[in-house]
Coordinates of C-alpha atoms in Angstrom, one line a residue:
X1275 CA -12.0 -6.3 -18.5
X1276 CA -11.0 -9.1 -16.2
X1277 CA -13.8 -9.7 -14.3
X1278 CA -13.6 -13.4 -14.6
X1279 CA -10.1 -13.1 -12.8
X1280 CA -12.3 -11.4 -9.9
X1281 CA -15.4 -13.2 -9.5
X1282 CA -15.5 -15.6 -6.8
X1283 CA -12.6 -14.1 -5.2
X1284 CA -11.4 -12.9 -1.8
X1285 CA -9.4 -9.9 -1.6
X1286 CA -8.1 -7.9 1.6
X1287 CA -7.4 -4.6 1.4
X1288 CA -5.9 -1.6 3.5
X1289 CA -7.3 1.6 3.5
X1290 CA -10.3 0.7 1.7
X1291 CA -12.5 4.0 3.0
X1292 CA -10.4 6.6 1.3
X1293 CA -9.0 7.9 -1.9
X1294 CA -8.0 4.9 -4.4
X1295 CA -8.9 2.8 -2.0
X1296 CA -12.9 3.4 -2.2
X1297 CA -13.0 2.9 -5.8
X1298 CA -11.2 -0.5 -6.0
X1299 CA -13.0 -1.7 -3.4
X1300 CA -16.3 -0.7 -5.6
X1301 CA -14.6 -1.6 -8.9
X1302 CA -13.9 -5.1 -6.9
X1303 CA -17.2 -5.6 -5.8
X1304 CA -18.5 -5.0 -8.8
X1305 CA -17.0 -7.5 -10.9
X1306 CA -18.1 -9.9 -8.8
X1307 CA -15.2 -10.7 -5.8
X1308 CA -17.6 -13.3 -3.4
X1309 CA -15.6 -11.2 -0.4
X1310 CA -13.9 -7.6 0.4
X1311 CA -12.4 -7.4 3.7
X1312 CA -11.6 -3.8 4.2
X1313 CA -8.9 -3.1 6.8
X1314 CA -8.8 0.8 8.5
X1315 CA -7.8 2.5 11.8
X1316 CA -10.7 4.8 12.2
X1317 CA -13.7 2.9 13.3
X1318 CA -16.5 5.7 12.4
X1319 CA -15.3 6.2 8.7
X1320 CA -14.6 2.5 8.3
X1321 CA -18.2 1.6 9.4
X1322 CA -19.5 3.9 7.4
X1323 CA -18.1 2.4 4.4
X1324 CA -19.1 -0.9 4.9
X1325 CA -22.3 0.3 5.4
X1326 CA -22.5 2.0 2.1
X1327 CA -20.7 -1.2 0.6
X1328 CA -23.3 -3.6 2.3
X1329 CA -26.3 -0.9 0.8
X1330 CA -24.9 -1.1 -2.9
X1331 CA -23.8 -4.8 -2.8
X1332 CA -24.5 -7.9 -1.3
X1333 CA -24.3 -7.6 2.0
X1334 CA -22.3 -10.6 3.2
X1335 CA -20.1 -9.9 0.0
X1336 CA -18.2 -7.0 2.5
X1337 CA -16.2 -7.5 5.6
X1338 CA -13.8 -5.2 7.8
X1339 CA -12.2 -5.3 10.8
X1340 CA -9.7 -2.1 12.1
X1341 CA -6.2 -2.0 11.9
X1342 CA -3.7 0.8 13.0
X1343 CA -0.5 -0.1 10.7
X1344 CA 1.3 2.1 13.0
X1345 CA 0.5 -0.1 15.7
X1346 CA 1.9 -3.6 15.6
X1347 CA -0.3 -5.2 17.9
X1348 CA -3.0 -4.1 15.8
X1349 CA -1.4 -5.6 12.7
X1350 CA -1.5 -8.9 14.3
X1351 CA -5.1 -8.5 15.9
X1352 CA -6.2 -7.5 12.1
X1353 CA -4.4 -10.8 10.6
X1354 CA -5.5 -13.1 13.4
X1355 CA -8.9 -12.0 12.1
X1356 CA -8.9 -12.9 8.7
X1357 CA -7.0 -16.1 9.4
X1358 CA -9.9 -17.0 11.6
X1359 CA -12.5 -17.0 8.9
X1360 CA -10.4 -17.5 5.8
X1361 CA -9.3 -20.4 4.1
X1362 CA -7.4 -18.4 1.3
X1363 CA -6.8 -14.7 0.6
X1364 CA -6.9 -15.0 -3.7
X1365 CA -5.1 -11.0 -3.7
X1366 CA -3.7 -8.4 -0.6
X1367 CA -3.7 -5.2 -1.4
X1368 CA -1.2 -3.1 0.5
X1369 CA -3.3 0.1 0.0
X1370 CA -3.0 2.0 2.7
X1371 CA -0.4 4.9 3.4
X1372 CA 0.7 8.4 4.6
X1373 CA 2.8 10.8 3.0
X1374 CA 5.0 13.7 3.6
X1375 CA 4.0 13.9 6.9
X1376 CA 6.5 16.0 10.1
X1377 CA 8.7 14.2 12.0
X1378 CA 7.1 11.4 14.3
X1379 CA 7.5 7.9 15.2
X1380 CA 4.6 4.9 15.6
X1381 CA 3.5 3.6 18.4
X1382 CA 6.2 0.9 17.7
X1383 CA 8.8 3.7 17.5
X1384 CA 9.4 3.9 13.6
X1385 CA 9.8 6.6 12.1
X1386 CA 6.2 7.0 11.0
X1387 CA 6.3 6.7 6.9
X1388 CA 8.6 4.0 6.9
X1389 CA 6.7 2.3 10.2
X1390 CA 3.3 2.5 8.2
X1391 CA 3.8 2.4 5.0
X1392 CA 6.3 -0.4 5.1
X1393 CA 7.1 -2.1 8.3
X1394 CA 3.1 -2.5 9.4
X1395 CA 2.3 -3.8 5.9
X1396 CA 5.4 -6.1 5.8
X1397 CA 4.2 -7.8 9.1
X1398 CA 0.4 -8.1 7.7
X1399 CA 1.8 -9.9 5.0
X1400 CA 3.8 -12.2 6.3
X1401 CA 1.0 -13.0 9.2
X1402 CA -1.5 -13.9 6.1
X1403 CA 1.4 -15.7 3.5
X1404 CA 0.6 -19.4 4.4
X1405 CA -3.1 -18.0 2.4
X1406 CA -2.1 -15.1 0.0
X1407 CA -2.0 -16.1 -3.7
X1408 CA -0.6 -12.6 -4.6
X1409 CA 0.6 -8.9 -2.6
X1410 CA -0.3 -5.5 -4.3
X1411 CA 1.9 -2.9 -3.1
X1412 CA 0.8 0.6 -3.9
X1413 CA 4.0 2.0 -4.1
X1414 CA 4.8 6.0 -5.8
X1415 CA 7.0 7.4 -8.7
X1416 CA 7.8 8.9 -5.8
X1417 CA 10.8 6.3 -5.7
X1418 CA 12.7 8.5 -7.7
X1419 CA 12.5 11.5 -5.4
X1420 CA 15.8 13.0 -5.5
X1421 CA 17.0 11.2 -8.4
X1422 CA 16.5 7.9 -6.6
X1423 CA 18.6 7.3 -3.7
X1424 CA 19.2 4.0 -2.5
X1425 CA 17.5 2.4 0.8
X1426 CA 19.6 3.9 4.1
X1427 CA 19.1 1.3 6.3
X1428 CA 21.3 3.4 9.3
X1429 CA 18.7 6.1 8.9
X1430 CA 16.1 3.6 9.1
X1431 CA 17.4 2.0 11.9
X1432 CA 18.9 5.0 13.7
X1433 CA 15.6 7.6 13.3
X1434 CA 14.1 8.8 16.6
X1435 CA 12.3 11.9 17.6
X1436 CA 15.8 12.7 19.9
X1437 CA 17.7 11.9 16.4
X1438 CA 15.7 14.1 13.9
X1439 CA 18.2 16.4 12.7
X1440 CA 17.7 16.9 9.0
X1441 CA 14.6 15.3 8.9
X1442 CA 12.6 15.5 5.7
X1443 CA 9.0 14.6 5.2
X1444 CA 9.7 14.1 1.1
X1445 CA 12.8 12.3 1.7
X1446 CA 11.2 10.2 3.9
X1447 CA 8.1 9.5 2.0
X1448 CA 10.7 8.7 -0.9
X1449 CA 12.4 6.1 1.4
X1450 CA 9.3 3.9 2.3
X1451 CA 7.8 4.2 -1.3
X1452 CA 11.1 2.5 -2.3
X1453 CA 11.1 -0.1 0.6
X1454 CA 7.3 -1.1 -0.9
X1455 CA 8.9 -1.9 -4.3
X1456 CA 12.2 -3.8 -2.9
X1457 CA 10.0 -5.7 0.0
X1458 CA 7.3 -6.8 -2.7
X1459 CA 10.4 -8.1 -4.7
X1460 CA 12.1 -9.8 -2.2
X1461 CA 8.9 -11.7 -0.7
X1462 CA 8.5 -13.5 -4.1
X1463 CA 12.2 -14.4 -3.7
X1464 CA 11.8 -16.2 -0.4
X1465 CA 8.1 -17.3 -0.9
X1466 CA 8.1 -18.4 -4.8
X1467 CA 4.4 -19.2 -4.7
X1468 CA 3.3 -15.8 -3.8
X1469 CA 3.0 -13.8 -6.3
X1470 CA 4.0 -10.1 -5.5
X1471 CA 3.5 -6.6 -7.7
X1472 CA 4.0 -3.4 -6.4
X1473 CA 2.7 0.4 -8.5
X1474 CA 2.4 3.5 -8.6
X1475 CA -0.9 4.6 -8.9
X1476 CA -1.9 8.8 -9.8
X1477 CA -1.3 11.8 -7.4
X1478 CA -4.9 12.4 -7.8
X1479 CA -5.8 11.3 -3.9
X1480 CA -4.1 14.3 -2.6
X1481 CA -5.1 16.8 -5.0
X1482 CA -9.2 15.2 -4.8
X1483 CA -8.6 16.2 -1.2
X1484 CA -7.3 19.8 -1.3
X1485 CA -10.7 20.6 -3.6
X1486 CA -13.1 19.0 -1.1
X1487 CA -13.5 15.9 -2.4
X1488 CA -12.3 12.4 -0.9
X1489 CA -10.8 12.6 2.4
X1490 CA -7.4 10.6 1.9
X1491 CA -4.6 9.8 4.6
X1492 CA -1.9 11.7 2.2
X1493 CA -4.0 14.5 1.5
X1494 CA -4.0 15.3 5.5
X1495 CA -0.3 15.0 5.7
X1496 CA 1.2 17.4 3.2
X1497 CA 0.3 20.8 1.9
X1498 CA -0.7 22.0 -2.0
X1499 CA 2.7 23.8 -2.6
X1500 CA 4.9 21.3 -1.1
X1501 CA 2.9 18.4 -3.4
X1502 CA 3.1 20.5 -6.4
X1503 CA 6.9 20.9 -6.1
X1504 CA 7.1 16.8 -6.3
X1505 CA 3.8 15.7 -7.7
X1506 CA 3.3 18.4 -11.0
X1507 CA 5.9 20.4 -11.7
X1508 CA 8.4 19.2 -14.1
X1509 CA 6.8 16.0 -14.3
X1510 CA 5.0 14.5 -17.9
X1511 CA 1.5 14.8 -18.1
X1512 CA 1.0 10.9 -17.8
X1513 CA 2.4 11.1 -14.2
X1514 CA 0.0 14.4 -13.6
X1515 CA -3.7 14.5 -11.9
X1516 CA -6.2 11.4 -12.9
X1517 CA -9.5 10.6 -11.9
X1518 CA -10.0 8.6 -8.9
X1519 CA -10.9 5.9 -10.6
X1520 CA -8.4 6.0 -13.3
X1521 CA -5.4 6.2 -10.2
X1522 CA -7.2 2.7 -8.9
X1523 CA -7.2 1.3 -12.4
X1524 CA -3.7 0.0 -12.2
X1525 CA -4.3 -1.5 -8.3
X1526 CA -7.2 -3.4 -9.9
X1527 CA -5.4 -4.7 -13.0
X1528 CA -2.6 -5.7 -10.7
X1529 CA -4.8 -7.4 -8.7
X1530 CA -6.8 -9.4 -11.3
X1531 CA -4.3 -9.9 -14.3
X1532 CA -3.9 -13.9 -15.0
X1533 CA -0.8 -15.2 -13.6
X1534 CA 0.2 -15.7 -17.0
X1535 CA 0.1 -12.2 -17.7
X1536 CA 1.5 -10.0 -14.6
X1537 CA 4.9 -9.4 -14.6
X1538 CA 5.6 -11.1 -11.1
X1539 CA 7.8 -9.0 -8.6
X1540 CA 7.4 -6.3 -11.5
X1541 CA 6.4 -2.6 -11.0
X1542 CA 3.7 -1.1 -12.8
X1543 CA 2.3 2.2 -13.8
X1544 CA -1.0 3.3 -16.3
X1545 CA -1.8 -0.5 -15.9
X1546 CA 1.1 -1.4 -17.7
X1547 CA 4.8 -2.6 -16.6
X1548 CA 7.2 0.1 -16.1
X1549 CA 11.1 0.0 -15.6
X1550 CA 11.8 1.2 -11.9
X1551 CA 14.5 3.2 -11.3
X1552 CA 18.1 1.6 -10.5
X1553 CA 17.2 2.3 -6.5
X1554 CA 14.7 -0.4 -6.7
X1555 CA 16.9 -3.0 -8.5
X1556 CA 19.1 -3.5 -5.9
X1557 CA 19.1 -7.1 -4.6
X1558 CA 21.6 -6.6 -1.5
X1559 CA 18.8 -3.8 -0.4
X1560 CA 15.8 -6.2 -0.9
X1561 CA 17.2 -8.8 1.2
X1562 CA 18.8 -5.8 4.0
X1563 CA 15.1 -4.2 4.2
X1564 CA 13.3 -7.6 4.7
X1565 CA 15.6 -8.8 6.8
X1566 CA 15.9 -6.1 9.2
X1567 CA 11.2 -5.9 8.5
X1568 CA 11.8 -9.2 9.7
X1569 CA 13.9 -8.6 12.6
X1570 CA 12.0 -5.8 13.8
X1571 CA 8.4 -7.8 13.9
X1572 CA 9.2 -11.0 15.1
X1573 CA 8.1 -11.1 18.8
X1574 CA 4.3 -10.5 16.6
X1575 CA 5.0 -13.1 14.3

């Protein structure tokens, strides 16, 4: 459908070797992008993919290099490559992500969603800024876990595995789906030229997993009744199970939309823009999360 917004293009993208991420690296590929770099942390599966990639494509069409998001070091390492051979980066995908997972910290010392699924792709992006045209952020209906509490920047701050009391995995999870959304917003803010989105895709990733199909990051960090308690029951049937390649249809339209047609700094679900919840509107919690993103990365900067 908008392949002509693809072809030619280069487009970076986390957690390419699993779950959503497979398919809009394929869906990518096939409408032409001139270059994929896939970024992952596990080098076996990761090379594995490119092969495949490389086998079904044209070969120099597909690139990769590894990237722990829990590690900052390897965050810049990742972006140091990239800068090195590229001139411009047309989309980022911010793909990659864990979910629900026990109490634990990155090798930084973040708590581990919020260190991942936030912080590490916070500092990716603004190592590659100077070259991005536009950020995808898969972020998660699960924004509105818990009716959609705001950012708590003293748990943020404060979390350690000494100061775990009360932890919770979907609370958590709920917190750094929310920081994708209000980070995305607020990097169009400071950087005007960028364009930013942020989505949620399907719960399909984790469920594909459980029946023995794609191995995915969040299907390895939660458990089927836990999921079904946030991910099925109660919800509409449009927010239910999807294909795996109907949950990367909105990270592709995102990604290739004219600029004259995405909603910039918007949130999107079913390939269309969708109000986000209040917790996601808040400007004084954009700027307090980038900020302290900022704060937190600079010596890798």
């Amino acid at each position: 459908m908008y392949g002509d917004n693809i072809k030619g293009k280069v487009f970076v993208i986390t957690g390419a070797y699993s779950g959503i991420g497979v398919e809009t690296t394929k869906a990518l590929l096939s409408e032409g992008a001139s270059k994929v770099v896939i970024g992952g942390r596990r080098q076996n599966l990761q090379d594995d993919f490119i092969k495949e990639m490389k086998e079904s494509f044209a070969a120099d069409r597909v690139d990769g290099h590894l990237i722990d998001l829990g590690d900052l070091a390897s965050v810049k390492r990742f972006a140091e490559y990239v800068n090195a051979k590229y001139k411009t980066i047309h989309v980022l995908i911010n793909n990659a992500g864990v979910m629900n997972t026990p109490p634990g910290v990155t090798k930084d010392g973040f708590e581990q969603q919020m260190g991942i699924n936030v912080i590490g792709h916070f500092l990716l992006s603004k190592l590659l800024i100077d070259k991005t045209k536009r950020q995808v952020w898969l972020s998660s209906t699960a924004h509105t876990i818990g009716k959609g509490p705001r950012i708590d920047m003293n748990y943020i701050k404060t979390f350690s595995m000494e100061n775990k009391k009360g932890y919770s995995g979907w609370k958590a999870y709920q917190q750094s789906k929310l920081g994708n959304i209000l980070v995305a917003k607020e990097f169009h803010k400071r950087y005007p030229n960028v364009e930013t989105v942020s989505l949620h895709p399907s719960a399909n990733a984790i469920l594909e997993s459980w029946q023995g199909g794609i191995n995915t990051n969040l299907g390895r960090t939660t458990n089927f009744v836990s999921a079904l308690k946030i991910l099925w029951i109660g919800l509409p049937d449009d927010l239910r199970m999807k294909s795996v390649q109907a949950g990367a249809s909105t990270t592709v339209t995102c990604a290739a939309l004219p600029s004259h047609e995405l909603k910039v700094a918007g949130y999107y679900r079913d390939c269309d823009p969708y109000e986000e919840y209040d917790c996601a509107k808040n400007e004084e919690d954009m700027a307090a999360l980038f900020d302290y993103c900022d704060e937190v990365t600079k010596m890798f900067q």
